[in-house]
Amino acid sequence: MASWLWSSSKTAEAPSGIPDRSARQQCWDARDRYFGCLDKNSIVVPGQEEGKTCKAEDTDYRKLCAASWVEYFNKRRVLQLRQDLMEAKAAEQRASGGPITGVKA
Amino acid sequence: MKLLRTLTPTFRSTTLRNSPSSLRPFTLSAARCYSSPSTPPAGNPLPAGPGESGSKRQDKEKGAVGPFTLKAAALFGVTGLGLWYYFQTEKAALKQRKDQETATAKIGRPKIGGPFTLTDQDGKEWSSEKMMGRWSLVYFGFTNCPDICPEELDKMGLVVTSIAKSHSTELLPIFITCDPARDDVKAVKAYVKDFHPSLVGLTGTYESIKKCCKAYRVYFSTPPNAKATDDYLVDHSIFFYLMDPNGKFVDAFGRSMGPQEVEGKVARYLEQWDTREGRGPWSE
């Protein structure tokens, strides 16, 4: 019932109903499909894709999630990926620093 | 105040430790005298002897006081007094340290919560009096919350269910909105339906919600001039609180804690609760 209300707000500018459990799940699934597409195309920041890349996924995502949610998820994706990258770099440095200390010992 | 409290013991213990150290020579000799009564007669003339003037005075005083010179008696008295003072102050310092430990334990538990009156999902007045006599879990969120609130409320539901099974105790799960502009009774009713059947959803006027959030130390910020029809998110702190049957705060659980971890902690608190006394180790 509420999911019908939710999907009826096509533009998702303002939620015309409260997203219920299934509406939330639909939104998260659409988000994951879109982000999965970005990953496949090695795009970190949503919106930086060109042409028809991930267009269908993005449209679906924006249809099933409120604009505020899209904005939130997109920002969080960038932050998360940056954090992952920093952690990976730190781990790499630790790994490359390992043998030197090993030689010293 | 807190600084003072942490500073005083160190200040105290150093001054105390310094003053007895100047008394130490006496203390040592006194201890020797006390522990073996056979030594004093042999050892006594020696410390009094070395100085020339000392031995002269000793000769003069000998007749009057017998084997004990006035000086030795004075020394004994001073030593005794010193010892007494030392033990007294050490005892006081120890007591102070102990008091301080319990004080920090009490200070460490923040004052969270307090009475409030809001409206439940059926539009009825709901006061915190209903939390009395029951353990409750309190979570602050908003119905348009993208992912954190539903995850946390699901976690809360899991904890309620498992504690009901393991401890035959019905925790009272409570959701309080920090978005009163949009979350009216209808919205809250539709929202709580998705979670644990006993979940209570509360809303109220902006002022009453703000007061309640403040009591629970929940920070939240709605965009300025937000209208009920706007699409926005609310920044808010994302802990849920365990309150004891007296309505007193016990612990807060963060997002990083999984349902099992929370469940384990809640179970331990329940087991620590003294039903007859109606208190736990965290009670004042």
mmCIF file of C-alpha atoms in Angstrom:
data_model
loop_
_atom_site.group_PDB
_atom_site.id
_atom_site.type_symbol
_atom_site.label_atom_id
_atom_site.label_comp_id
_atom_site.label_asym_id
_atom_site.label_seq_id
_atom_site.Cartn_x
_atom_site.Cartn_y
_atom_site.Cartn_z
ATOM 1 C CA MET A 1 0.000 0.000 0.000
ATOM 2 C CA ALA A 2 2.598 2.453 1.115
ATOM 3 C CA SER A 3 4.993 1.108 -1.495
ATOM 4 C CA TRP A 4 2.409 2.008 -4.084
ATOM 5 C CA LEU A 5 2.294 5.524 -2.622
ATOM 6 C CA TRP A 6 6.046 5.642 -2.684
ATOM 7 C CA SER A 7 6.548 4.517 -6.256
ATOM 8 C CA SER A 8 3.770 6.868 -7.305
ATOM 9 C CA SER A 9 5.977 9.804 -6.361
ATOM 10 C CA LYS A 10 7.792 9.447 -9.678
ATOM 11 C CA THR A 11 9.964 12.516 -9.352
ATOM 12 C CA ALA A 12 10.852 11.618 -5.760
ATOM 13 C CA GLU A 13 11.236 15.321 -5.040
ATOM 14 C CA ALA A 14 9.273 14.919 -1.875
ATOM 15 C CA PRO A 15 8.095 11.626 -0.475
ATOM 16 C CA SER A 16 4.345 11.640 -0.703
ATOM 17 C CA GLY A 17 4.190 8.725 1.701
ATOM 18 C CA ILE A 18 6.440 7.213 4.307
ATOM 19 C CA PRO A 19 8.660 4.609 2.711
ATOM 20 C CA ASP A 20 7.872 1.285 4.315
ATOM 21 C CA ARG A 21 10.146 -1.722 4.603
ATOM 22 C CA SER A 22 9.608 -2.914 1.040
ATOM 23 C CA ALA A 23 9.939 0.584 -0.427
ATOM 24 C CA ARG A 24 13.202 1.022 1.438
ATOM 25 C CA GLN A 25 14.428 -2.321 0.169
ATOM 26 C CA GLN A 26 13.494 -1.398 -3.421
ATOM 27 C CA CYS A 27 15.408 1.843 -3.097
ATOM 28 C CA TRP A 28 18.484 0.135 -1.636
ATOM 29 C CA ASP A 29 18.418 -2.468 -4.416
ATOM 30 C CA ALA A 30 18.210 0.213 -7.099
ATOM 31 C CA ARG A 31 21.077 2.068 -5.419
ATOM 32 C CA ASP A 32 23.191 -1.080 -5.366
ATOM 33 C CA ARG A 33 22.478 -1.689 -9.065
ATOM 34 C CA TYR A 34 23.532 1.853 -9.933
ATOM 35 C CA PHE A 35 26.658 1.763 -7.768
ATOM 36 C CA GLY A 36 27.497 -1.658 -9.187
ATOM 37 C CA CYS A 37 27.352 -0.166 -12.664
ATOM 38 C CA LEU A 38 29.640 2.708 -11.619
ATOM 39 C CA ASP A 39 32.093 0.203 -10.139
ATOM 40 C CA LYS A 40 32.106 -1.788 -13.370
ATOM 41 C CA ASN A 41 32.985 1.393 -15.259
ATOM 42 C CA SER A 42 35.567 2.455 -12.660
ATOM 43 C CA ILE A 43 33.662 5.600 -11.775
ATOM 44 C CA VAL A 44 33.975 6.771 -8.187
ATOM 45 C CA VAL A 45 31.832 9.926 -8.087
ATOM 46 C CA PRO A 46 28.191 9.457 -9.105
ATOM 47 C CA GLY A 47 27.229 11.799 -11.927
ATOM 48 C CA GLN A 48 30.664 11.710 -13.553
ATOM 49 C CA GLU A 49 29.595 9.030 -15.984
ATOM 50 C CA GLU A 50 29.181 10.158 -19.578
ATOM 51 C CA GLY A 51 26.676 9.399 -22.290
ATOM 52 C CA LYS A 52 24.437 6.423 -21.729
ATOM 53 C CA THR A 53 26.669 4.822 -19.112
ATOM 54 C CA CYS A 54 24.555 3.664 -16.153
ATOM 55 C CA LYS A 55 21.741 5.914 -17.371
ATOM 56 C CA ALA A 56 19.000 3.326 -16.933
ATOM 57 C CA GLU A 57 20.268 2.370 -13.476
ATOM 58 C CA ASP A 58 20.452 6.013 -12.416
ATOM 59 C CA THR A 59 16.910 6.710 -13.593
ATOM 60 C CA ASP A 60 15.612 3.703 -11.722
ATOM 61 C CA TYR A 61 17.545 4.703 -8.613
ATOM 62 C CA ARG A 62 16.157 8.232 -8.651
ATOM 63 C CA LYS A 63 12.679 6.916 -9.229
ATOM 64 C CA LEU A 64 12.781 4.545 -6.260
ATOM 65 C CA CYS A 65 14.658 6.740 -3.781
ATOM 66 C CA ALA A 66 13.807 10.208 -2.496
ATOM 67 C CA ALA A 67 16.132 12.952 -3.716
ATOM 68 C CA SER A 68 17.499 13.469 -0.213
ATOM 69 C CA TRP A 69 18.359 9.788 -0.016
ATOM 70 C CA VAL A 70 20.076 9.827 -3.407
ATOM 71 C CA GLU A 71 22.158 12.780 -2.313
ATOM 72 C CA TYR A 72 23.023 11.085 0.956
ATOM 73 C CA PHE A 73 23.927 7.732 -0.582
ATOM 74 C CA ASN A 74 26.012 9.379 -3.314
ATOM 75 C CA LYS A 75 27.988 11.449 -0.829
ATOM 76 C CA ARG A 76 28.523 8.467 1.393
ATOM 77 C CA ARG A 77 29.761 6.366 -1.527
ATOM 78 C CA VAL A 78 32.488 8.893 -2.312
ATOM 79 C CA LEU A 79 33.521 9.177 1.341
ATOM 80 C CA GLN A 80 33.547 5.415 1.741
ATOM 81 C CA LEU A 81 35.618 4.807 -1.388
ATOM 82 C CA ARG A 82 38.119 7.489 -0.380
ATOM 83 C CA GLN A 83 38.429 5.937 3.041
ATOM 84 C CA ASP A 84 38.925 2.484 1.526
ATOM 85 C CA LEU A 85 41.617 3.895 -0.766
ATOM 86 C CA MET A 86 43.452 5.514 2.145
ATOM 87 C CA GLU A 87 43.296 2.337 4.148
ATOM 88 C CA ALA A 88 44.580 0.327 1.200
ATOM 89 C CA LYS A 89 47.476 2.786 0.781
ATOM 90 C CA ALA A 90 48.295 2.588 4.468
ATOM 91 C CA ALA A 91 48.252 -1.187 4.318
ATOM 92 C CA GLU A 92 50.518 -1.100 1.242
ATOM 93 C CA GLN A 93 52.980 1.162 3.036
ATOM 94 C CA ARG A 94 52.989 -1.113 6.017
ATOM 95 C CA ALA A 95 53.549 -4.110 3.762
ATOM 96 C CA SER A 96 56.427 -2.452 1.877
ATOM 97 C CA GLY A 97 57.862 -1.211 5.166
ATOM 98 C CA GLY A 98 57.796 -4.720 6.536
ATOM 99 C CA PRO A 99 60.881 -6.239 4.821
ATOM 100 C CA ILE A 100 63.086 -3.266 5.814
ATOM 101 C CA THR A 101 62.427 -3.738 9.487
ATOM 102 C CA GLY A 102 62.870 -7.441 8.861
ATOM 103 C CA VAL A 103 66.396 -6.839 7.474
ATOM 104 C CA LYS A 104 67.266 -4.631 10.423
ATOM 105 C CA ALA A 105 66.217 -7.305 12.825
ATOM 106 C CA MET B 1 35.622 21.049 39.829
ATOM 107 C CA LYS B 2 36.563 17.828 38.164
ATOM 108 C CA LEU B 3 40.090 19.110 37.685
ATOM 109 C CA LEU B 4 40.287 19.974 41.340
ATOM 110 C CA ARG B 5 39.134 16.560 42.293
ATOM 111 C CA THR B 6 41.731 14.858 40.178
ATOM 112 C CA LEU B 7 44.453 17.214 41.348
ATOM 113 C CA THR B 8 43.898 17.063 45.078
ATOM 114 C CA PRO B 9 44.820 13.413 45.604
ATOM 115 C CA THR B 10 48.174 13.778 43.858
ATOM 116 C CA PHE B 11 48.869 16.957 45.741
ATOM 117 C CA ARG B 12 47.905 15.304 48.953
ATOM 118 C CA SER B 13 49.815 12.119 48.535
ATOM 119 C CA THR B 14 53.030 13.921 47.609
ATOM 120 C CA THR B 15 52.890 16.275 50.568
ATOM 121 C CA LEU B 16 52.081 13.392 52.827
ATOM 122 C CA ARG B 17 54.780 11.211 51.463
ATOM 123 C CA ASN B 18 57.298 13.995 51.795
ATOM 124 C CA SER B 19 56.631 14.821 55.385
ATOM 125 C CA PRO B 20 57.012 11.274 56.707
ATOM 126 C CA SER B 21 60.250 10.865 54.772
ATOM 127 C CA SER B 22 61.794 13.544 56.940
ATOM 128 C CA LEU B 23 60.634 11.481 59.888
ATOM 129 C CA ARG B 24 62.014 8.280 58.498
ATOM 130 C CA PRO B 25 65.133 7.993 60.717
ATOM 131 C CA PHE B 26 62.938 8.126 63.765
ATOM 132 C CA THR B 27 60.445 5.781 62.324
ATOM 133 C CA LEU B 28 63.103 3.172 61.634
ATOM 134 C CA SER B 29 64.661 3.260 65.055
ATOM 135 C CA ALA B 30 61.243 3.227 66.639
ATOM 136 C CA ALA B 31 60.302 0.175 64.647
ATOM 137 C CA ARG B 32 63.416 -1.587 65.822
ATOM 138 C CA CYS B 33 62.699 -0.689 69.432
ATOM 139 C CA TYR B 34 59.182 -1.907 69.152
ATOM 140 C CA SER B 35 59.772 -5.189 67.399
ATOM 141 C CA SER B 36 62.492 -6.544 69.687
ATOM 142 C CA PRO B 37 62.316 -5.343 73.252
ATOM 143 C CA SER B 38 65.754 -6.815 74.026
ATOM 144 C CA THR B 39 67.561 -4.380 71.750
ATOM 145 C CA PRO B 40 66.558 -1.034 73.245
ATOM 146 C CA PRO B 41 68.686 -1.232 76.374
ATOM 147 C CA ALA B 42 71.751 -2.132 74.292
ATOM 148 C CA GLY B 43 70.969 0.225 71.445
ATOM 149 C CA ASN B 44 69.611 3.094 73.441
ATOM 150 C CA PRO B 45 72.777 4.617 74.887
ATOM 151 C CA LEU B 46 74.448 4.493 71.501
ATOM 152 C CA PRO B 47 72.315 6.979 69.513
ATOM 153 C CA ALA B 48 72.293 9.368 72.398
ATOM 154 C CA GLY B 49 76.043 9.084 72.914
ATOM 155 C CA PRO B 50 78.071 10.362 69.948
ATOM 156 C CA GLY B 51 77.939 14.146 70.487
ATOM 157 C CA GLU B 52 80.118 15.487 73.336
ATOM 158 C CA SER B 53 77.510 17.882 74.634
ATOM 159 C CA GLY B 54 74.976 15.129 74.357
ATOM 160 C CA SER B 55 76.931 12.795 76.601
ATOM 161 C CA LYS B 56 77.462 15.562 79.122
ATOM 162 C CA ARG B 57 73.787 16.311 79.293
ATOM 163 C CA GLN B 58 73.123 12.610 79.503
ATOM 164 C CA ASP B 59 75.297 12.406 82.630
ATOM 165 C CA LYS B 60 73.404 15.239 84.216
ATOM 166 C CA GLU B 61 69.987 13.816 83.468
ATOM 167 C CA LYS B 62 70.771 10.211 84.217
ATOM 168 C CA GLY B 63 70.119 10.393 87.889
ATOM 169 C CA ALA B 64 66.761 12.033 87.544
ATOM 170 C CA VAL B 65 65.092 9.706 85.032
ATOM 171 C CA GLY B 66 66.813 6.357 85.475
ATOM 172 C CA PRO B 67 67.907 4.369 82.422
ATOM 173 C CA PHE B 68 65.740 6.600 80.203
ATOM 174 C CA THR B 69 67.069 10.032 79.565
ATOM 175 C CA LEU B 70 64.722 12.905 78.943
ATOM 176 C CA LYS B 71 66.101 13.070 75.427
ATOM 177 C CA ALA B 72 65.300 9.420 74.785
ATOM 178 C CA ALA B 73 61.830 9.885 76.185
ATOM 179 C CA ALA B 74 61.331 12.915 73.992
ATOM 180 C CA LEU B 75 62.656 10.972 71.028
ATOM 181 C CA PHE B 76 60.289 8.141 71.813
ATOM 182 C CA GLY B 77 57.396 10.541 72.113
ATOM 183 C CA VAL B 78 58.207 12.324 68.898
ATOM 184 C CA THR B 79 58.666 9.046 67.068
ATOM 185 C CA GLY B 80 55.386 7.750 68.382
ATOM 186 C CA LEU B 81 53.644 10.911 67.423
ATOM 187 C CA GLY B 82 55.308 10.828 64.011
ATOM 188 C CA LEU B 83 54.237 7.260 63.470
ATOM 189 C CA TRP B 84 50.754 7.996 64.608
ATOM 190 C CA TYR B 85 50.595 10.996 62.320
ATOM 191 C CA TYR B 86 52.023 8.987 59.434
ATOM 192 C CA PHE B 87 49.511 6.172 59.753
ATOM 193 C CA GLN B 88 46.642 8.594 60.294
ATOM 194 C CA THR B 89 47.483 10.559 57.171
ATOM 195 C CA GLU B 90 48.155 7.427 55.127
ATOM 196 C CA LYS B 91 44.793 6.100 56.190
ATOM 197 C CA ALA B 92 43.144 9.366 55.229
ATOM 198 C CA ALA B 93 44.923 9.348 51.873
ATOM 199 C CA LEU B 94 43.820 5.772 51.213
ATOM 200 C CA LYS B 95 40.245 6.621 52.119
ATOM 201 C CA GLN B 96 40.372 9.629 49.868
ATOM 202 C CA ARG B 97 41.715 7.555 46.996
ATOM 203 C CA LYS B 98 38.918 5.026 47.520
ATOM 204 C CA ASP B 99 36.285 7.734 47.720
ATOM 205 C CA GLN B 100 37.639 9.208 44.564
ATOM 206 C CA GLU B 101 37.417 5.901 42.726
ATOM 207 C CA THR B 102 33.762 5.450 43.604
ATOM 208 C CA ALA B 103 33.161 9.097 42.793
ATOM 209 C CA THR B 104 34.592 8.702 39.294
ATOM 210 C CA ALA B 105 32.562 5.539 38.811
ATOM 211 C CA LYS B 106 29.468 7.585 39.537
ATOM 212 C CA ILE B 107 30.612 10.565 37.529
ATOM 213 C CA GLY B 108 31.456 8.186 34.653
ATOM 214 C CA ARG B 109 27.806 7.328 34.254
ATOM 215 C CA PRO B 110 26.256 10.350 32.632
ATOM 216 C CA LYS B 111 22.901 11.662 33.704
ATOM 217 C CA ILE B 112 20.774 10.699 30.727
ATOM 218 C CA GLY B 113 17.017 10.645 30.499
ATOM 219 C CA GLY B 114 14.289 12.171 32.557
ATOM 220 C CA PRO B 115 10.558 12.632 32.584
ATOM 221 C CA PHE B 116 8.774 13.486 29.353
ATOM 222 C CA THR B 117 5.263 13.465 27.962
ATOM 223 C CA LEU B 118 4.741 12.862 24.252
ATOM 224 C CA THR B 119 2.093 11.347 21.980
ATOM 225 C CA ASP B 120 2.146 7.702 20.910
ATOM 226 C CA GLN B 121 1.310 6.227 17.501
ATOM 227 C CA ASP B 122 -2.363 5.987 18.448
ATOM 228 C CA GLY B 123 -2.542 9.662 19.274
ATOM 229 C CA LYS B 124 -2.641 9.031 23.025
ATOM 230 C CA GLU B 125 -0.630 10.869 25.592
ATOM 231 C CA TRP B 126 2.401 8.814 26.575
ATOM 232 C CA SER B 127 4.433 9.713 29.617
ATOM 233 C CA SER B 128 7.768 8.337 30.741
ATOM 234 C CA GLU B 129 5.942 7.051 33.825
ATOM 235 C CA LYS B 130 5.133 4.047 31.647
ATOM 236 C CA MET B 131 8.812 3.145 31.650
ATOM 237 C CA MET B 132 8.771 2.637 35.403
ATOM 238 C CA GLY B 133 8.984 -0.981 36.452
ATOM 239 C CA ARG B 134 10.205 -2.089 33.011
ATOM 240 C CA TRP B 135 13.481 -2.230 31.204
ATOM 241 C CA SER B 136 13.354 -0.148 28.074
ATOM 242 C CA LEU B 137 15.365 0.568 24.969
ATOM 243 C CA VAL B 138 15.071 4.095 23.624
ATOM 244 C CA TYR B 139 16.021 5.149 20.099
ATOM 245 C CA PHE B 140 15.817 8.555 18.483
ATOM 246 C CA GLY B 141 15.401 8.778 14.726
ATOM 247 C CA PHE B 142 13.047 9.904 11.972
ATOM 248 C CA THR B 143 10.778 8.066 9.569
ATOM 249 C CA ASN B 144 12.473 9.393 6.419
ATOM 250 C CA CYS B 145 15.830 8.051 7.630
ATOM 251 C CA PRO B 146 17.557 6.372 4.672
ATOM 252 C CA ASP B 147 19.259 3.398 6.255
ATOM 253 C CA ILE B 148 20.707 3.853 9.745
ATOM 254 C CA CYS B 149 17.448 4.156 11.705
ATOM 255 C CA PRO B 150 15.767 1.108 10.164
ATOM 256 C CA GLU B 151 18.914 -0.930 10.732
ATOM 257 C CA GLU B 152 19.127 0.172 14.346
ATOM 258 C CA LEU B 153 15.435 -0.424 14.971
ATOM 259 C CA ASP B 154 15.745 -3.899 13.463
ATOM 260 C CA LYS B 155 18.673 -4.551 15.780
ATOM 261 C CA MET B 156 16.627 -3.315 18.716
ATOM 262 C CA GLY B 157 13.789 -5.670 17.738
ATOM 263 C CA LEU B 158 16.188 -8.629 17.614
ATOM 264 C CA VAL B 159 17.491 -7.794 21.092
ATOM 265 C CA VAL B 160 13.940 -7.484 22.477
ATOM 266 C CA THR B 161 12.964 -10.858 20.998
ATOM 267 C CA SER B 162 16.025 -12.717 22.219
ATOM 268 C CA ILE B 163 15.950 -11.222 25.729
ATOM 269 C CA ALA B 164 12.279 -12.207 25.984
ATOM 270 C CA LYS B 165 13.338 -15.775 25.241
ATOM 271 C CA SER B 166 16.513 -15.978 27.317
ATOM 272 C CA HIS B 167 15.448 -13.969 30.357
ATOM 273 C CA SER B 168 11.640 -14.010 30.134
ATOM 274 C CA THR B 169 11.821 -10.242 30.358
ATOM 275 C CA GLU B 170 9.865 -8.028 28.012
ATOM 276 C CA LEU B 171 11.978 -5.026 27.158
ATOM 277 C CA LEU B 172 10.005 -2.001 26.106
ATOM 278 C CA PRO B 173 11.316 -0.675 22.782
ATOM 279 C CA ILE B 174 10.656 3.023 22.211
ATOM 280 C CA PHE B 175 11.192 5.089 19.082
ATOM 281 C CA ILE B 176 11.161 8.860 19.494
ATOM 282 C CA THR B 177 11.204 11.004 16.373
ATOM 283 C CA CYS B 178 13.512 13.981 16.160
ATOM 284 C CA ASP B 179 11.664 15.230 13.089
ATOM 285 C CA PRO B 180 8.377 16.410 14.574
ATOM 286 C CA ALA B 181 7.703 18.699 11.590
ATOM 287 C CA ARG B 182 7.057 15.718 9.323
ATOM 288 C CA ASP B 183 6.555 12.822 11.690
ATOM 289 C CA ASP B 184 3.012 13.249 12.879
ATOM 290 C CA VAL B 185 1.078 10.489 14.628
ATOM 291 C CA LYS B 186 0.034 8.962 11.287
ATOM 292 C CA ALA B 187 3.573 8.835 9.951
ATOM 293 C CA VAL B 188 4.923 7.345 13.166
ATOM 294 C CA LYS B 189 2.134 4.739 13.223
ATOM 295 C CA ALA B 190 2.915 3.647 9.682
ATOM 296 C CA TYR B 191 6.615 3.550 10.492
ATOM 297 C CA VAL B 192 6.642 1.509 13.710
ATOM 298 C CA LYS B 193 4.435 -1.143 12.087
ATOM 299 C CA ASP B 194 7.502 -2.356 10.211
ATOM 300 C CA PHE B 195 9.414 -3.214 13.361
ATOM 301 C CA HIS B 196 8.938 -5.121 16.600
ATOM 302 C CA PRO B 197 5.227 -5.451 17.467
ATOM 303 C CA SER B 198 5.736 -3.875 20.889
ATOM 304 C CA LEU B 199 7.636 -0.864 19.514
ATOM 305 C CA VAL B 200 6.154 2.385 20.812
ATOM 306 C CA GLY B 201 6.492 5.356 18.444
ATOM 307 C CA LEU B 202 6.442 8.819 19.973
ATOM 308 C CA THR B 203 6.105 12.271 18.533
ATOM 309 C CA GLY B 204 5.142 15.676 19.868
ATOM 310 C CA THR B 205 5.543 19.381 19.426
ATOM 311 C CA TYR B 206 8.929 20.705 18.397
ATOM 312 C CA GLU B 207 9.456 22.072 21.902
ATOM 313 C CA SER B 208 8.584 18.837 23.701
ATOM 314 C CA ILE B 209 10.738 16.780 21.338
ATOM 315 C CA LYS B 210 13.614 19.175 21.741
ATOM 316 C CA LYS B 211 13.342 18.986 25.518
ATOM 317 C CA CYS B 212 13.247 15.197 25.430
ATOM 318 C CA CYS B 213 16.252 15.003 23.090
ATOM 319 C CA LYS B 214 18.165 17.320 25.379
ATOM 320 C CA ALA B 215 17.407 15.143 28.399
ATOM 321 C CA TYR B 216 18.722 12.129 26.504
ATOM 322 C CA ARG B 217 21.716 14.114 25.212
ATOM 323 C CA VAL B 218 20.596 13.520 21.655
ATOM 324 C CA TYR B 219 21.839 16.033 19.184
ATOM 325 C CA PHE B 220 19.667 16.655 16.158
ATOM 326 C CA SER B 221 19.413 19.286 13.492
ATOM 327 C CA THR B 222 16.587 19.837 11.061
ATOM 328 C CA PRO B 223 17.281 22.192 8.174
ATOM 329 C CA PRO B 224 16.111 25.702 9.040
ATOM 330 C CA ASN B 225 12.537 26.515 7.988
ATOM 331 C CA ALA B 226 11.845 22.908 7.091
ATOM 332 C CA LYS B 227 8.288 22.365 5.933
ATOM 333 C CA ALA B 228 6.402 19.158 6.447
ATOM 334 C CA THR B 229 6.317 18.572 2.696
ATOM 335 C CA ASP B 230 10.045 19.129 2.147
ATOM 336 C CA ASP B 231 12.420 16.294 1.368
ATOM 337 C CA TYR B 232 15.298 16.540 3.818
ATOM 338 C CA LEU B 233 17.340 14.435 6.176
ATOM 339 C CA VAL B 234 17.841 15.001 9.882
ATOM 340 C CA ASP B 235 21.281 14.804 11.397
ATOM 341 C CA HIS B 236 21.073 13.084 14.719
ATOM 342 C CA SER B 237 23.054 10.987 17.126
ATOM 343 C CA ILE B 238 22.506 7.307 16.597
ATOM 344 C CA PHE B 239 22.738 5.536 19.922
ATOM 345 C CA PHE B 240 20.085 3.556 21.585
ATOM 346 C CA TYR B 241 19.776 3.596 25.307
ATOM 347 C CA LEU B 242 19.057 0.963 27.901
ATOM 348 C CA MET B 243 17.047 2.328 30.820
ATOM 349 C CA ASP B 244 16.458 0.344 34.002
ATOM 350 C CA PRO B 245 13.082 -0.217 35.730
ATOM 351 C CA ASN B 246 13.636 3.017 37.670
ATOM 352 C CA GLY B 247 13.916 4.872 34.379
ATOM 353 C CA LYS B 248 17.634 5.397 35.021
ATOM 354 C CA PHE B 249 20.172 5.274 32.232
ATOM 355 C CA VAL B 250 22.276 2.114 32.152
ATOM 356 C CA ASP B 251 24.166 2.065 28.854
ATOM 357 C CA ALA B 252 24.163 3.294 25.263
ATOM 358 C CA PHE B 253 24.820 1.106 22.240
ATOM 359 C CA GLY B 254 26.403 2.437 19.093
ATOM 360 C CA ARG B 255 26.035 1.462 15.509
ATOM 361 C CA SER B 256 29.212 -0.597 15.462
ATOM 362 C CA MET B 257 27.738 -3.045 17.963
ATOM 363 C CA GLY B 258 26.003 -6.048 16.487
ATOM 364 C CA PRO B 259 22.760 -7.474 17.885
ATOM 365 C CA GLN B 260 24.580 -10.285 19.705
ATOM 366 C CA GLU B 261 26.941 -7.902 21.418
ATOM 367 C CA VAL B 262 24.085 -5.657 22.568
ATOM 368 C CA GLU B 263 22.112 -8.698 23.669
ATOM 369 C CA GLY B 264 25.048 -9.948 25.750
ATOM 370 C CA LYS B 265 25.455 -6.594 27.441
ATOM 371 C CA VAL B 266 21.747 -6.209 28.169
ATOM 372 C CA ALA B 267 21.655 -9.760 29.556
ATOM 373 C CA ARG B 268 24.539 -8.968 31.909
ATOM 374 C CA TYR B 269 22.783 -5.846 33.186
ATOM 375 C CA LEU B 270 19.596 -7.798 33.771
ATOM 376 C CA GLU B 271 21.533 -10.378 35.748
ATOM 377 C CA GLN B 272 23.174 -7.669 37.848
ATOM 378 C CA TRP B 273 19.819 -6.216 38.784
ATOM 379 C CA ASP B 274 18.816 -6.849 42.378
ATOM 380 C CA THR B 275 15.060 -7.301 42.162
ATOM 381 C CA ARG B 276 14.480 -7.135 45.896
ATOM 382 C CA GLU B 277 16.445 -3.935 46.289
ATOM 383 C CA GLY B 278 15.287 -2.586 42.962
ATOM 384 C CA ARG B 279 18.755 -1.458 41.998
ATOM 385 C CA GLY B 280 21.836 -2.340 39.993
ATOM 386 C CA PRO B 281 25.526 -1.602 40.510
ATOM 387 C CA TRP B 282 25.027 1.523 38.399
ATOM 388 C CA SER B 283 22.339 2.902 40.769
ATOM 389 C CA GLU B 284 23.423 5.741 43.004
#
